[in-house]
XYZ file of C-alpha atoms in Angstrom:
122
model
C -160.426 -92.918 -87.133
C -158.980 -95.710 -88.791
C -156.704 -94.386 -90.647
C -153.021 -95.434 -90.059
C -150.754 -91.971 -87.706
C -147.697 -90.929 -90.551
C -145.584 -87.838 -89.275
C -144.332 -85.612 -90.573
C -140.846 -85.419 -90.904
C -139.163 -83.218 -93.008
C -136.534 -83.665 -95.705
C -133.329 -82.833 -96.294
C -131.110 -83.768 -99.127
C -126.423 -83.062 -98.587
C -126.628 -80.038 -100.770
C -125.553 -77.869 -97.659
C -128.957 -79.295 -96.034
C -131.857 -76.986 -97.787
C -135.534 -77.949 -97.389
C -137.413 -79.841 -99.879
C -140.730 -78.806 -98.264
C -139.573 -76.066 -99.186
C -139.085 -76.198 -103.170
C -142.489 -77.911 -103.352
C -144.098 -74.414 -101.749
C -142.505 -72.901 -104.147
C -143.511 -75.007 -107.470
C -147.311 -75.013 -105.852
C -147.797 -71.669 -105.780
C -145.761 -71.085 -109.139
C -148.359 -73.465 -110.526
C -151.116 -71.881 -108.917
C -150.324 -68.773 -110.733
C -149.368 -66.192 -106.750
C -146.212 -65.134 -108.941
C -148.189 -64.150 -111.753
C -147.056 -60.720 -112.510
C -149.846 -58.715 -111.331
C -150.444 -56.639 -114.216
C -152.669 -58.866 -117.045
C -150.594 -58.292 -120.226
C -150.552 -60.482 -122.347
C -147.614 -62.468 -123.243
C -147.587 -64.094 -126.565
C -145.349 -63.655 -129.332
C -146.488 -60.298 -130.292
C -145.671 -59.094 -126.697
C -141.959 -58.717 -124.961
C -143.015 -61.247 -122.158
C -142.505 -61.161 -118.880
C -139.719 -62.748 -118.287
C -137.690 -60.561 -119.548
C -138.314 -57.935 -117.778
C -138.424 -59.360 -115.037
C -134.848 -60.629 -115.442
C -133.385 -57.155 -116.771
C -133.814 -53.805 -115.104
C -132.876 -51.163 -117.425
C -131.203 -50.006 -118.683
C -128.711 -52.092 -119.623
C -127.008 -53.406 -121.586
C -127.444 -56.158 -124.230
C -125.345 -58.017 -126.888
C -127.064 -58.126 -130.631
C -125.466 -61.129 -133.023
C -125.674 -60.336 -136.777
C -124.505 -62.883 -139.024
C -124.737 -61.564 -142.858
C -124.174 -63.387 -145.650
C -120.439 -61.189 -147.230
C -119.626 -63.714 -149.903
C -115.559 -62.824 -148.521
C -115.480 -59.590 -150.875
C -114.170 -57.197 -148.472
C -116.554 -54.367 -149.858
C -119.243 -56.375 -148.667
C -117.803 -56.624 -145.369
C -117.442 -53.275 -145.206
C -120.428 -52.038 -146.796
C -121.851 -54.446 -144.005
C -120.407 -53.412 -141.031
C -121.539 -50.050 -141.979
C -124.762 -50.662 -141.969
C -124.837 -53.148 -138.626
C -123.751 -49.626 -137.223
C -126.436 -47.357 -138.169
C -129.652 -49.990 -137.245
C -128.080 -50.846 -133.958
C -127.851 -47.452 -133.115
C -130.403 -46.162 -133.952
C -132.459 -48.764 -132.443
C -131.232 -48.784 -129.937
C -132.031 -45.230 -128.733
C -129.406 -43.937 -129.580
C -125.558 -44.017 -131.246
C -122.909 -45.561 -128.659
C -122.022 -48.396 -128.936
C -120.321 -49.934 -126.647
C -118.328 -52.655 -127.606
C -118.344 -54.180 -131.840
C -116.759 -56.571 -132.742
C -116.421 -58.487 -136.793
C -115.352 -62.159 -136.354
C -115.403 -63.898 -139.867
C -117.860 -66.937 -139.965
C -116.151 -69.667 -142.795
C -115.453 -67.364 -146.510
C -119.313 -66.830 -147.139
C -120.612 -64.724 -143.930
C -119.750 -62.187 -141.587
C -120.688 -61.633 -137.410
C -121.049 -58.982 -135.326
C -121.723 -58.784 -131.665
C -122.693 -54.996 -130.864
C -123.492 -54.146 -127.466
C -125.565 -51.307 -126.563
C -126.871 -50.010 -123.760
C -130.724 -50.615 -123.769
C -134.253 -48.262 -121.950
C -136.493 -51.078 -122.473
C -137.661 -54.653 -123.865
C -140.030 -52.843 -126.367
């Protein structure tokens, strides 16, 4: 009764009228765990994580960047490329590599970017 009356108002900023009170509510709900996944799966360093599963819909293309020491020797570079194609193709659930790019990294290293279609985050 002796408390001063404070009028409720909405605070808007000049970013096309977004409502800060709604943003605040979303943050509070997130901190309270209201947006946590319904399955209480473990989410630690040994699992793939809930964030990746929420961000990607599978099957999805994914680019792997692999860097190896090839010492600038053409024979080592060729063997490295074949080995990376073999490993990435076998690990991604198929031999279909969508994109494959090879770039030298200085004199001693070779970077390979391999984009493949992955079936899951596991």
